[in-house]
């Protein structure tokens, strides 16, 4: 076979995604469940972006980052869920080799970008609570944009490294991926070559892309909690903590399953466990984020009531 980019050693032209079950009845139940989750994800994240755009009170750095996070969550879920829904009710569950590469790259780009956006949001909370008088100066529009652009560039470049290392391996069959989308750990199991180098690359990139942002987030929150403990009034402490609780919850839901998935050797992975982990940080997290951020946030609730014409009912 002539050399043709990533496919120079591969005879596989398409992959079959096995999904969750071979039972049609189970698949229909899963179809309606995931359809509901996806529609709510679209509605919830779309609503948050709309509220932030139209309400002047939400034109602050914290909500600027949230207005980036919501489309990321929505795009992240859209990369996999519509295809998963189609495969749940269809007899053909195939994806082309090129389609698999594209899905893998977009999924990784969005996921890596989101991890660094979490770090930027933690820094924003750190400045807001530890340096409230200098917040407007320190968290300038230029800095916010720079943090978002650098997060996106990190996602684009590191996802490319991940994808090139994975798809440069030979895939000569079988072509059945025991997953609901083309995620690297599941695809690597089909490679007709030693994947130990890929495991090492995955661990190193996982360290850079997960542990470093998580360390920055942890450092920010250690400083935040020290500052909160110095606040004399109980009400003041609760208000400061409540602005951080949503972010801590979301980061934990997203990053912990990602660490388990991408930082362990492929030989230790169970396909069924991998699917559950992927569902958690791909589907469930995107579904819950709008709920977490809106239920715990008075500003978002006020903006919502104002939107539906009940502004006079909220204080």
Short mmCIF file of C-alpha atoms in Angstrom, two decimals:
data_model
loop_
_atom_site.label_atom_id
_atom_site.label_comp_id
_atom_site.label_asym_id
_atom_site.label_seq_id
_atom_site.Cartn_x
_atom_site.Cartn_y
_atom_site.Cartn_z
CA UNK A 1 0.00 0.00 0.00
CA UNK A 2 1.31 3.47 -0.84
CA UNK A 3 1.92 5.93 1.95
CA UNK A 4 -1.16 8.09 2.45
CA UNK A 5 -0.78 10.15 5.64
CA UNK A 6 -2.28 8.52 8.73
CA UNK A 7 -3.59 5.59 6.71
CA UNK A 8 -0.22 4.41 5.45
CA UNK A 9 -0.37 1.10 7.37
CA UNK A 10 -4.13 0.64 7.69
CA UNK A 11 -6.44 -1.62 5.75
CA UNK A 12 -9.50 -0.60 7.81
CA UNK A 13 -11.70 1.91 5.95
CA UNK A 14 -14.46 2.14 8.56
CA UNK A 15 -15.14 1.23 12.17
CA UNK A 16 -18.21 -0.31 13.79
CA UNK A 17 -19.25 1.33 17.08
CA UNK A 18 -20.77 -1.37 19.29
CA UNK A 19 -22.43 1.12 21.64
CA UNK A 20 -24.21 -0.05 24.78
CA UNK A 21 -26.42 -3.03 24.01
CA UNK A 22 -27.49 -5.42 21.27
CA UNK A 23 -31.01 -5.54 22.71
CA UNK A 24 -33.35 -3.33 20.58
CA UNK A 25 -35.71 -2.66 23.51
CA UNK A 26 -32.84 -1.49 25.72
CA UNK A 27 -31.54 0.69 22.89
CA UNK A 28 -34.91 2.42 22.46
CA UNK A 29 -35.04 3.18 26.22
CA UNK A 30 -31.50 4.57 26.02
CA UNK A 31 -32.44 6.55 22.90
CA UNK A 32 -35.23 8.45 24.67
CA UNK A 33 -33.13 8.91 27.81
CA UNK A 34 -30.16 10.37 25.93
CA UNK A 35 -32.44 12.40 23.65
CA UNK A 36 -33.97 14.05 26.73
CA UNK A 37 -30.51 14.70 28.22
CA UNK A 38 -29.24 16.17 24.95
CA UNK A 39 -32.27 18.42 24.35
CA UNK A 40 -32.02 19.71 27.92
CA UNK A 41 -28.28 20.28 27.40
CA UNK A 42 -29.03 22.36 24.28
CA UNK A 43 -31.78 24.30 26.06
CA UNK A 44 -29.87 24.84 29.32
CA UNK A 45 -26.56 25.90 27.83
CA UNK A 46 -28.29 28.01 25.17
CA UNK A 47 -30.32 29.76 27.85
CA UNK A 48 -27.23 30.57 29.94
CA UNK A 49 -25.44 32.11 26.94
CA UNK A 50 -28.58 34.13 26.07
CA UNK A 51 -29.00 35.43 29.64
CA UNK A 52 -25.34 36.48 29.84
CA UNK A 53 -25.57 38.30 26.50
CA UNK A 54 -28.78 40.25 27.23
CA UNK A 55 -28.36 41.10 30.94
CA UNK A 56 -25.84 43.89 31.65
CA UNK A 57 -25.40 42.70 35.26
CA UNK A 58 -23.82 39.52 33.90
CA UNK A 59 -21.19 41.34 31.84
CA UNK A 60 -18.36 40.43 34.22
CA UNK A 61 -15.28 38.18 33.80
CA UNK A 62 -16.91 35.30 35.72
CA UNK A 63 -19.89 35.22 33.37
CA UNK A 64 -17.68 35.82 30.34
CA UNK A 65 -15.90 32.53 31.12
CA UNK A 66 -19.26 30.86 31.75
CA UNK A 67 -20.47 32.11 28.33
CA UNK A 68 -17.44 30.30 26.84
CA UNK A 69 -17.92 27.15 28.94
CA UNK A 70 -21.58 26.67 27.95
CA UNK A 71 -20.97 26.53 24.15
CA UNK A 72 -17.97 24.26 24.83
CA UNK A 73 -20.20 21.88 26.79
CA UNK A 74 -22.84 21.96 24.07
CA UNK A 75 -20.29 21.37 21.29
CA UNK A 76 -18.62 18.62 23.34
CA UNK A 77 -21.91 16.72 23.64
CA UNK A 78 -22.85 17.43 19.99
CA UNK A 79 -19.62 15.76 18.82
CA UNK A 80 -20.88 12.40 20.07
CA UNK A 81 -24.56 12.35 21.12
CA UNK A 82 -26.39 12.84 17.76
CA UNK A 83 -24.37 10.00 16.22
CA UNK A 84 -24.97 7.84 19.31
CA UNK A 85 -28.73 8.47 19.05
CA UNK A 86 -28.73 7.47 15.37
CA UNK A 87 -26.78 4.27 16.11
CA UNK A 88 -29.13 3.30 18.96
CA UNK A 89 -32.08 2.97 16.55
CA UNK A 90 -30.22 2.00 13.38
CA UNK A 91 -28.92 -1.36 12.19
CA UNK A 92 -25.81 0.26 10.70
CA UNK A 93 -23.44 1.51 13.38
CA UNK A 94 -20.46 2.39 11.23
CA UNK A 95 -18.22 5.43 11.09
CA UNK A 96 -15.65 6.02 8.36
CA UNK A 97 -11.93 6.08 9.17
CA UNK A 98 -11.80 9.80 8.32
CA UNK A 99 -14.97 10.47 10.35
CA UNK A 100 -13.40 8.68 13.31
CA UNK A 101 -10.24 10.80 13.09
CA UNK A 102 -12.26 14.05 12.85
CA UNK A 103 -14.52 13.08 15.77
CA UNK A 104 -11.52 12.14 17.90
CA UNK A 105 -9.73 15.41 17.16
CA UNK A 106 -12.74 17.70 17.78
CA UNK A 107 -13.66 15.83 20.98
CA UNK A 108 -10.12 16.15 22.35
CA UNK A 109 -9.78 19.81 21.31
CA UNK A 110 -12.99 20.77 23.14
CA UNK A 111 -12.15 18.66 26.21
CA UNK A 112 -8.61 20.04 26.61
CA UNK A 113 -9.82 23.62 26.06
CA UNK A 114 -12.51 23.14 28.71
CA UNK A 115 -9.96 21.93 31.28
CA UNK A 116 -7.90 25.12 30.89
CA UNK A 117 -11.05 27.29 30.95
CA UNK A 118 -11.77 25.73 34.37
CA UNK A 119 -8.31 26.90 35.50
CA UNK A 120 -9.04 30.42 34.19
CA UNK A 121 -12.36 30.45 36.08
CA UNK A 122 -10.58 29.41 39.29
CA UNK A 123 -8.08 32.26 38.86
CA UNK A 124 -10.99 34.66 38.32
CA UNK A 125 -12.57 33.55 41.63
CA UNK A 126 -9.18 33.86 43.36
CA UNK A 127 -8.76 37.47 42.23
CA UNK A 128 -12.41 38.33 43.03
CA UNK A 129 -12.20 37.05 46.62
CA UNK A 130 -8.56 37.75 47.53
CA UNK A 131 -8.19 41.10 45.72
CA UNK A 132 -11.74 42.52 45.45
CA UNK A 133 -10.61 46.16 45.19
CA UNK A 134 -8.29 45.39 42.26
CA UNK A 135 -10.63 42.89 40.52
CA UNK A 136 -11.59 45.18 37.63
CA UNK A 137 -7.96 46.02 36.89
CA UNK A 138 -6.46 42.54 37.32
CA UNK A 139 -9.20 40.72 35.36
CA UNK A 140 -9.15 43.03 32.36
CA UNK A 141 -10.93 42.21 29.13
CA UNK A 142 -7.53 41.71 27.46
CA UNK A 143 -6.46 39.14 30.06
CA UNK A 144 -9.78 37.28 29.83
CA UNK A 145 -9.51 37.06 26.04
CA UNK A 146 -5.86 35.99 26.29
CA UNK A 147 -6.78 33.18 28.71
CA UNK A 148 -9.54 31.91 26.41
CA UNK A 149 -7.38 32.09 23.25
CA UNK A 150 -4.43 30.35 24.94
CA UNK A 151 -6.78 27.63 26.24
CA UNK A 152 -8.13 27.08 22.72
CA UNK A 153 -4.63 26.98 21.18
CA UNK A 154 -3.52 24.45 23.79
CA UNK A 155 -6.57 22.34 22.90
CA UNK A 156 -5.96 22.54 19.14
CA UNK A 157 -2.24 21.67 19.35
CA UNK A 158 -2.34 18.96 22.04
CA UNK A 159 -5.37 17.27 20.48
CA UNK A 160 -3.42 17.09 17.21
CA UNK A 161 -0.51 15.34 18.99
CA UNK A 162 -2.90 12.86 20.65
CA UNK A 163 -4.69 12.12 17.36
CA UNK A 164 -1.55 11.79 15.22
CA UNK A 165 0.05 9.35 17.68
CA UNK A 166 -3.14 7.25 17.82
CA UNK A 167 -3.99 7.19 14.10
CA UNK A 168 -0.41 6.70 12.92
CA UNK A 169 -0.63 3.11 14.17
CA UNK A 170 -1.65 0.33 11.77
CA UNK A 171 -5.30 -0.79 11.94
CA UNK A 172 -5.67 -4.00 9.97
CA UNK A 173 -8.74 -5.49 11.66
CA UNK A 174 -10.92 -6.28 13.54
CA UNK A 175 -12.73 -2.96 13.22
CA UNK A 176 -15.29 -3.14 16.06
CA UNK A 177 -14.83 -0.37 18.65
CA UNK A 178 -16.43 -1.33 21.97
CA UNK A 179 -17.57 2.23 22.66
CA UNK A 180 -20.25 4.70 21.54
CA UNK A 181 -17.78 7.05 19.79
CA UNK A 182 -14.16 7.17 18.60
CA UNK A 183 -12.35 7.80 21.87
CA UNK A 184 -8.61 7.18 21.85
CA UNK A 185 -8.35 4.48 24.57
CA UNK A 186 -11.06 2.39 22.83
CA UNK A 187 -9.58 2.85 19.33
CA UNK A 188 -6.03 1.98 20.44
CA UNK A 189 -7.20 -1.52 21.44
CA UNK A 190 -7.69 -2.29 17.72
CA UNK A 191 -4.17 -1.31 16.67
CA UNK A 192 -2.04 -4.07 15.11
CA UNK A 193 1.06 -2.84 16.94
CA UNK A 194 2.55 -2.24 20.37
CA UNK A 195 0.76 0.72 21.99
CA UNK A 196 3.11 1.17 24.98
CA UNK A 197 4.52 4.38 23.45
CA UNK A 198 0.96 5.68 23.09
CA UNK A 199 0.30 4.84 26.76
CA UNK A 200 3.38 6.89 27.69
CA UNK A 201 2.31 9.82 25.48
CA UNK A 202 -1.22 9.65 26.94
CA UNK A 203 0.19 9.70 30.48
CA UNK A 204 2.54 12.63 29.80
CA UNK A 205 -0.15 14.66 28.01
CA UNK A 206 -2.64 13.70 30.70
CA UNK A 207 -0.21 15.05 33.29
CA UNK A 208 0.24 18.32 31.39
CA UNK A 209 -3.40 18.77 30.40
CA UNK A 210 -5.13 17.55 33.57
CA UNK A 211 -2.79 17.66 36.58
CA UNK A 212 -1.28 21.07 35.82
CA UNK A 213 -4.66 22.86 35.44
CA UNK A 214 -5.99 20.94 38.46
CA UNK A 215 -2.93 22.03 40.47
CA UNK A 216 -3.58 25.66 39.49
CA UNK A 217 -7.24 25.25 40.47
CA UNK A 218 -6.26 23.67 43.81
CA UNK A 219 -3.71 26.43 44.52
CA UNK A 220 -6.36 29.09 43.75
CA UNK A 221 -8.88 27.47 46.10
CA UNK A 222 -6.39 27.03 48.95
CA UNK A 223 -5.79 30.80 48.81
CA UNK A 224 -9.55 31.41 48.47
CA UNK A 225 -10.42 29.30 51.54
CA UNK A 226 -7.75 31.03 53.62
CA UNK A 227 -9.25 34.39 52.58
CA UNK A 228 -12.80 33.16 53.35
CA UNK A 229 -11.79 32.06 56.87
CA UNK A 230 -10.61 35.61 57.54
CA UNK A 231 -14.06 37.01 56.77
CA UNK A 232 -15.70 37.78 60.12
CA UNK A 233 -19.38 37.61 59.21
CA UNK A 234 -20.98 34.20 58.62
CA UNK A 235 -23.12 35.68 55.83
CA UNK A 236 -20.02 37.02 54.11
CA UNK A 237 -18.32 33.63 54.32
CA UNK A 238 -21.35 31.84 52.90
CA UNK A 239 -21.66 34.33 50.03
CA UNK A 240 -17.96 33.96 49.15
CA UNK A 241 -18.10 30.17 49.35
CA UNK A 242 -21.31 29.89 47.30
CA UNK A 243 -19.65 31.66 44.35
CA UNK A 244 -17.00 28.90 44.33
CA UNK A 245 -19.12 25.82 45.15
CA UNK A 246 -20.61 25.56 41.64
CA UNK A 247 -17.19 25.71 40.02
CA UNK A 248 -15.70 23.07 42.38
CA UNK A 249 -18.61 20.71 41.66
CA UNK A 250 -18.33 21.09 37.88
CA UNK A 251 -14.53 20.68 37.84
CA UNK A 252 -14.73 17.51 39.95
CA UNK A 253 -17.43 15.96 37.73
CA UNK A 254 -15.44 16.64 34.57
CA UNK A 255 -11.77 16.20 35.49
CA UNK A 256 -11.78 13.16 37.81
CA UNK A 257 -13.34 10.75 35.23
CA UNK A 258 -11.01 12.21 32.55
CA UNK A 259 -7.97 11.47 34.71
CA UNK A 260 -9.06 7.87 35.24
CA UNK A 261 -9.71 7.41 31.52
CA UNK A 262 -6.57 8.97 30.07
CA UNK A 263 -3.87 8.44 32.70
CA UNK A 264 -4.11 4.68 33.28
CA UNK A 265 -2.51 2.04 31.01
CA UNK A 266 -4.82 0.73 28.28
CA UNK A 267 -4.40 -2.86 29.53
CA UNK A 268 -6.15 -1.97 32.80
CA UNK A 269 -9.21 -0.47 31.12
CA UNK A 270 -12.60 -2.20 31.03
CA UNK A 271 -14.75 -1.28 27.98
CA UNK A 272 -17.94 -1.07 30.06
CA UNK A 273 -16.28 1.10 32.71
CA UNK A 274 -14.84 3.32 29.96
CA UNK A 275 -18.30 3.90 28.49
CA UNK A 276 -19.68 4.92 31.89
CA UNK A 277 -16.77 7.29 32.52
CA UNK A 278 -17.13 8.82 29.04
CA UNK A 279 -20.88 9.26 29.55
CA UNK A 280 -20.18 11.10 32.78
CA UNK A 281 -17.78 13.72 31.45
CA UNK A 282 -19.28 13.92 27.97
CA UNK A 283 -23.06 13.78 28.46
CA UNK A 284 -23.97 14.02 32.17
CA UNK A 285 -21.55 16.87 32.90
CA UNK A 286 -22.85 19.00 29.99
CA UNK A 287 -26.42 18.26 31.14
CA UNK A 288 -25.81 19.18 34.79
CA UNK A 289 -23.61 22.27 34.35
CA UNK A 290 -26.47 24.69 33.48
CA UNK A 291 -28.48 23.36 36.45
CA UNK A 292 -25.55 23.71 38.87
CA UNK A 293 -24.65 27.21 37.72
CA UNK A 294 -28.24 28.50 37.64
CA UNK A 295 -29.66 26.95 40.83
CA UNK A 296 -26.79 28.22 42.98
CA UNK A 297 -26.62 31.64 41.35
CA UNK A 298 -28.95 34.51 42.24
CA UNK A 299 -27.73 36.71 39.38
CA UNK A 300 -28.58 34.07 36.78
CA UNK A 301 -31.99 33.47 38.36
CA UNK A 302 -32.73 37.21 38.38
CA UNK A 303 -31.73 37.46 34.71
CA UNK A 304 -34.03 34.52 33.90
CA UNK A 305 -37.06 36.00 35.67
CA UNK A 306 -36.36 39.33 33.98
CA UNK A 307 -36.30 37.54 30.61
CA UNK A 308 -39.69 35.89 31.16
CA UNK A 309 -41.21 39.14 32.45
CA UNK A 310 -41.19 38.48 36.19
CA UNK A 311 -38.46 40.93 37.13
CA UNK A 312 -40.82 42.65 39.55
CA UNK A 313 -41.16 39.41 41.56
CA UNK A 314 -37.46 39.12 42.39
CA UNK A 315 -35.59 41.20 44.84
#
